[in-house]
Amino acid sequence: MAKDDDTAFDQAGFDEALRRRARMVEAVLRQVLEQRPLAGEIARPQRLIAAMQHGVLAGGKRLRPFLVMESAALFSADGEAAARVAAALECVHCYSLIHDDLPAMDDDDLRRGQPTVHKAYDEATAILAGDALLTLAFDIVADEATQLAAERRAALVLALARAAGAGGMAGGQMLDLQAADAPPDEAGIIRLQAMKTGALIRFACEAGAIVAGAPAAERERLAEFGSAIGLAFQLADDLLDLTADAGTMGKATGKDAAAGKATLAALHGEDWARRQLAGLVAQARALLEPYGAHAAMLADAASFVAARNK
Amino acid sequence: MAKDDDTAFDQAGFDEALRRRARMVEAVLRQVLEQRPLAGEIARPQRLIAAMQHGVLAGGKRLRPFLVMESAALFSADGEAAARVAAALECVHCYSLIHDDLPAMDDDDLRRGQPTVHKAYDEATAILAGDALLTLAFDIVADEATQLAAERRAALVLALARAAGAGGMAGGQMLDLQAADAPPDEAGIIRLQAMKTGALIRFACEAGAIVAGAPAAERERLAEFGSAIGLAFQLADDLLDLTADAGTMGKATGKDAAAGKATLAALHGEDWARRQLAGLVAQARALLEPYGAHAAMLADAASFVAARNK
């Protein structure tokens, strides 16, 4: 892919930073997903915990956790607290994948080249594993072990719930299901994507500011950055779906188009989408200018989501 | 049913109190389930909100919310804060019913004489409505609108998550699914029931103490009361399943027995179960003795769950 100034960045250095953050978050995820019950729990059925682990620990770029941790680092927040919030967000992301993959939803058998949870276990177990992961996310954030003042833990629970619920991700999934019967117009597509994929990415960037107790204006700036890269993320995904072959994806491609799903890239064409993508990256980077070199890694995340090819 | 001293209580007075509390909680539920998005939300799809309302506002005794509100009142806690926590708990209870009714789980078409959510809408919508209700529960508790110190909101989120997650209700549902293939022994049945139905009832009673900021010893006493009536609730349910006819239940009965599900009542017989039930009510009432007449309504709740016939 041709790169202009705004999308050029040190991909290898970024990938290494992404992997480093991923290892920290995965350590938290493994710890909260041990079979030993937490205080106040009765017992954790082995099959349910195994299905949750399958859904959460089977890889992935851990982009959302990375955004939480980098935005927290921007404000010099405690890294361990940020890693726990990042792990909670990943639980929400993975629960949504488990439920989206169900036969009644997108009916996918493979995810990252592995059997989806309902294929590796069964449908009922997959429903429960998703439910339990969503619940665990709020557990992780609210727990005193997160080492944040209660005010910040409560604010994080609220912001995460708003991003994930009926007016955010879950609502976006509902709109996506309805889009199969009644293709949305451009405004409808934008709303659907802002909810289905945008809300959690926006939360990821905002969360770091909440963890750090940053002023409201900073929190809003990071949230706007999150919205911009959320749009870029979706546009890159749409472009990939328009152009990539199945081999590099690990899942069926051209699927959105085959299902008649409207995307902005399909609506306006590849050239428009690439220009739009470059504009979003520039806009996202500009939002971080006040932070100078401290925000270099976060700024590169904008280029990363635009340039990703898998 | 023959009643001894411990189960005798003013059923009509209790029913009226139950209805009064239900109206308060339903007012909160209607308000949080309006279609207008909350601050930080993008939009609430009408179909999803309607499905959530169908699952939450279609009746029910509202026993769990009653327990939250009465236990809060015992410590003179703010009634509006308690009503919001009660509404959150009811969202969790109803999400679990929606998911339990799914074809991949218990596959029930009727709930309280009405079509279940996946029958009234569709399976995908029911999955999402359950997900969104679970998410909403944590939103309600964490929100500043609950008018509690952040420390109490965070403690409530955590206790609710522990009661509902892999080591509580969701884990209990997993054990219940597995019980169909490998009938549990007595210890297994007790654990299954403590998780599947007991954990939320225990939380309901404990929650009032948390809302009120009661000392840890009081919180533990109320939690123990909750455990006792949770056991009584389940035993009454098992007895009902052994003895009642389909007409009074509004759902298929004898179903547990038909599915080969082991219950304590089935294991030890009806006489044992009735004696056990009376013992649990006495034990629950005894835990409330220190509070005297202030706890009369809560004590009657113990008799109510033991005497219920629908």
PDB file of C-alpha atoms in Angstrom, chain A residues 195-288:
ATOM      1  CA  MET A 195     -21.701   2.084  17.941  1.00  0.00           C
ATOM      2  CA  LYS A 196     -20.592  -1.396  16.897  1.00  0.00           C
ATOM      3  CA  THR A 197     -16.831  -0.827  16.685  1.00  0.00           C
ATOM      4  CA  GLY A 198     -16.311   2.842  17.518  1.00  0.00           C
ATOM      5  CA  ALA A 199     -17.664   2.997  21.060  1.00  0.00           C
ATOM      6  CA  LEU A 200     -15.188   0.528  22.603  1.00  0.00           C
ATOM      7  CA  ILE A 201     -12.200   2.097  20.819  1.00  0.00           C
ATOM      8  CA  ARG A 202     -13.303   5.521  22.000  1.00  0.00           C
ATOM      9  CA  PHE A 203     -13.639   4.135  25.530  1.00  0.00           C
ATOM     10  CA  ALA A 204     -10.148   2.580  25.274  1.00  0.00           C
ATOM     11  CA  CYS A 205      -8.563   5.982  24.682  1.00  0.00           C
ATOM     12  CA  GLU A 206     -10.757   7.793  27.192  1.00  0.00           C
ATOM     13  CA  ALA A 207     -10.127   5.127  29.852  1.00  0.00           C
ATOM     14  CA  GLY A 208      -6.458   6.034  30.186  1.00  0.00           C
ATOM     15  CA  ALA A 209      -7.432   9.588  31.060  1.00  0.00           C
ATOM     16  CA  ILE A 210      -9.951   8.344  33.652  1.00  0.00           C
ATOM     17  CA  VAL A 211      -7.393   5.973  35.187  1.00  0.00           C
ATOM     18  CA  ALA A 212      -5.040   8.944  35.517  1.00  0.00           C
ATOM     19  CA  GLY A 213      -7.701  11.279  36.855  1.00  0.00           C
ATOM     20  CA  ALA A 214      -6.945  13.707  34.025  1.00  0.00           C
ATOM     21  CA  PRO A 215      -9.074  16.872  33.725  1.00  0.00           C
ATOM     22  CA  ALA A 216     -12.342  16.663  31.772  1.00  0.00           C
ATOM     23  CA  ALA A 217     -10.911  18.529  28.779  1.00  0.00           C
ATOM     24  CA  GLU A 218      -8.060  16.004  28.454  1.00  0.00           C
ATOM     25  CA  ARG A 219     -10.497  13.131  28.825  1.00  0.00           C
ATOM     26  CA  GLU A 220     -12.603  14.603  26.013  1.00  0.00           C
ATOM     27  CA  ARG A 221      -9.538  15.111  23.785  1.00  0.00           C
ATOM     28  CA  LEU A 222      -8.531  11.480  24.204  1.00  0.00           C
ATOM     29  CA  ALA A 223     -12.105  10.361  23.543  1.00  0.00           C
ATOM     30  CA  GLU A 224     -12.084  12.377  20.291  1.00  0.00           C
ATOM     31  CA  PHE A 225      -8.796  10.768  19.353  1.00  0.00           C
ATOM     32  CA  GLY A 226     -10.473   7.437  20.013  1.00  0.00           C
ATOM     33  CA  SER A 227     -13.416   8.327  17.797  1.00  0.00           C
ATOM     34  CA  ALA A 228     -11.089   9.290  14.945  1.00  0.00           C
ATOM     35  CA  ILE A 229      -9.101   6.075  15.080  1.00  0.00           C
ATOM     36  CA  GLY A 230     -12.302   4.090  15.535  1.00  0.00           C
ATOM     37  CA  LEU A 231     -13.500   5.498  12.212  1.00  0.00           C
ATOM     38  CA  ALA A 232     -10.095   4.775  10.665  1.00  0.00           C
ATOM     39  CA  PHE A 233     -10.192   1.224  12.042  1.00  0.00           C
ATOM     40  CA  GLN A 234     -13.567   0.571  10.453  1.00  0.00           C
ATOM     41  CA  LEU A 235     -12.607   2.148   7.131  1.00  0.00           C
ATOM     42  CA  ALA A 236      -9.428   0.050   6.985  1.00  0.00           C
ATOM     43  CA  ASP A 237     -11.561  -3.014   7.735  1.00  0.00           C
ATOM     44  CA  ASP A 238     -14.003  -2.105   4.966  1.00  0.00           C
ATOM     45  CA  LEU A 239     -11.126  -1.564   2.530  1.00  0.00           C
ATOM     46  CA  LEU A 240      -9.614  -4.886   3.495  1.00  0.00           C
ATOM     47  CA  ASP A 241     -12.943  -6.544   2.885  1.00  0.00           C
ATOM     48  CA  LEU A 242     -13.183  -4.919  -0.540  1.00  0.00           C
ATOM     49  CA  THR A 243      -9.687  -5.848  -1.641  1.00  0.00           C
ATOM     50  CA  ALA A 244      -7.955  -8.586   0.383  1.00  0.00           C
ATOM     51  CA  ASP A 245      -7.934 -12.285  -0.372  1.00  0.00           C
ATOM     52  CA  ALA A 246      -9.084 -14.864   2.122  1.00  0.00           C
ATOM     53  CA  GLY A 247      -5.581 -16.199   2.886  1.00  0.00           C
ATOM     54  CA  THR A 248      -4.352 -13.176   4.824  1.00  0.00           C
ATOM     55  CA  MET A 249      -7.501 -12.801   6.928  1.00  0.00           C
ATOM     56  CA  GLY A 250      -7.971 -16.163   8.595  1.00  0.00           C
ATOM     57  CA  LYS A 251     -11.683 -15.729   8.008  1.00  0.00           C
ATOM     58  CA  ALA A 252     -13.976 -15.491   5.038  1.00  0.00           C
ATOM     59  CA  THR A 253     -13.625 -12.159   3.208  1.00  0.00           C
ATOM     60  CA  GLY A 254     -15.836 -10.416   0.734  1.00  0.00           C
ATOM     61  CA  LYS A 255     -18.410 -11.603   3.262  1.00  0.00           C
ATOM     62  CA  ASP A 256     -19.814  -8.159   3.970  1.00  0.00           C
ATOM     63  CA  ALA A 257     -20.227  -7.513   0.270  1.00  0.00           C
ATOM     64  CA  ALA A 258     -21.729 -10.961  -0.295  1.00  0.00           C
ATOM     65  CA  ALA A 259     -24.201 -10.339   2.512  1.00  0.00           C
ATOM     66  CA  GLY A 260     -25.135  -7.059   0.824  1.00  0.00           C
ATOM     67  CA  LYS A 261     -23.862  -5.058   3.770  1.00  0.00           C
ATOM     68  CA  ALA A 262     -23.346  -1.414   3.014  1.00  0.00           C
ATOM     69  CA  THR A 263     -20.007   0.108   4.023  1.00  0.00           C
ATOM     70  CA  LEU A 264     -18.695   3.613   3.397  1.00  0.00           C
ATOM     71  CA  ALA A 265     -15.834   2.158   1.347  1.00  0.00           C
ATOM     72  CA  ALA A 266     -18.296   0.244  -0.850  1.00  0.00           C
ATOM     73  CA  LEU A 267     -20.525   3.308  -1.140  1.00  0.00           C
ATOM     74  CA  HIS A 268     -17.828   5.810  -2.123  1.00  0.00           C
ATOM     75  CA  GLY A 269     -15.145   3.588  -3.615  1.00  0.00           C
ATOM     76  CA  GLU A 270     -11.590   2.657  -2.787  1.00  0.00           C
ATOM     77  CA  ASP A 271      -9.932   5.971  -3.702  1.00  0.00           C
ATOM     78  CA  TRP A 272     -12.303   7.978  -1.550  1.00  0.00           C
ATOM     79  CA  ALA A 273     -11.806   5.561   1.320  1.00  0.00           C
ATOM     80  CA  ARG A 274      -8.011   5.849   1.158  1.00  0.00           C
ATOM     81  CA  ARG A 275      -8.167   9.649   1.134  1.00  0.00           C
ATOM     82  CA  GLN A 276     -10.636   9.609   4.011  1.00  0.00           C
ATOM     83  CA  LEU A 277      -8.412   7.235   5.952  1.00  0.00           C
ATOM     84  CA  ALA A 278      -5.370   9.510   5.524  1.00  0.00           C
ATOM     85  CA  GLY A 279      -7.486  12.443   6.705  1.00  0.00           C
ATOM     86  CA  LEU A 280      -8.596  10.595   9.831  1.00  0.00           C
ATOM     87  CA  VAL A 281      -5.030   9.637  10.699  1.00  0.00           C
ATOM     88  CA  ALA A 282      -3.940  13.264  10.306  1.00  0.00           C
ATOM     89  CA  GLN A 283      -6.874  14.404  12.455  1.00  0.00           C
ATOM     90  CA  ALA A 284      -6.084  11.840  15.141  1.00  0.00           C
ATOM     91  CA  ARG A 285      -2.401  12.798  15.179  1.00  0.00           C
ATOM     92  CA  ALA A 286      -3.281  16.487  15.379  1.00  0.00           C
ATOM     93  CA  LEU A 287      -5.344  15.864  18.523  1.00  0.00           C
ATOM     94  CA  LEU A 288      -2.197  14.554  20.219  1.00  0.00           C
TER      95      LEU A 288
END
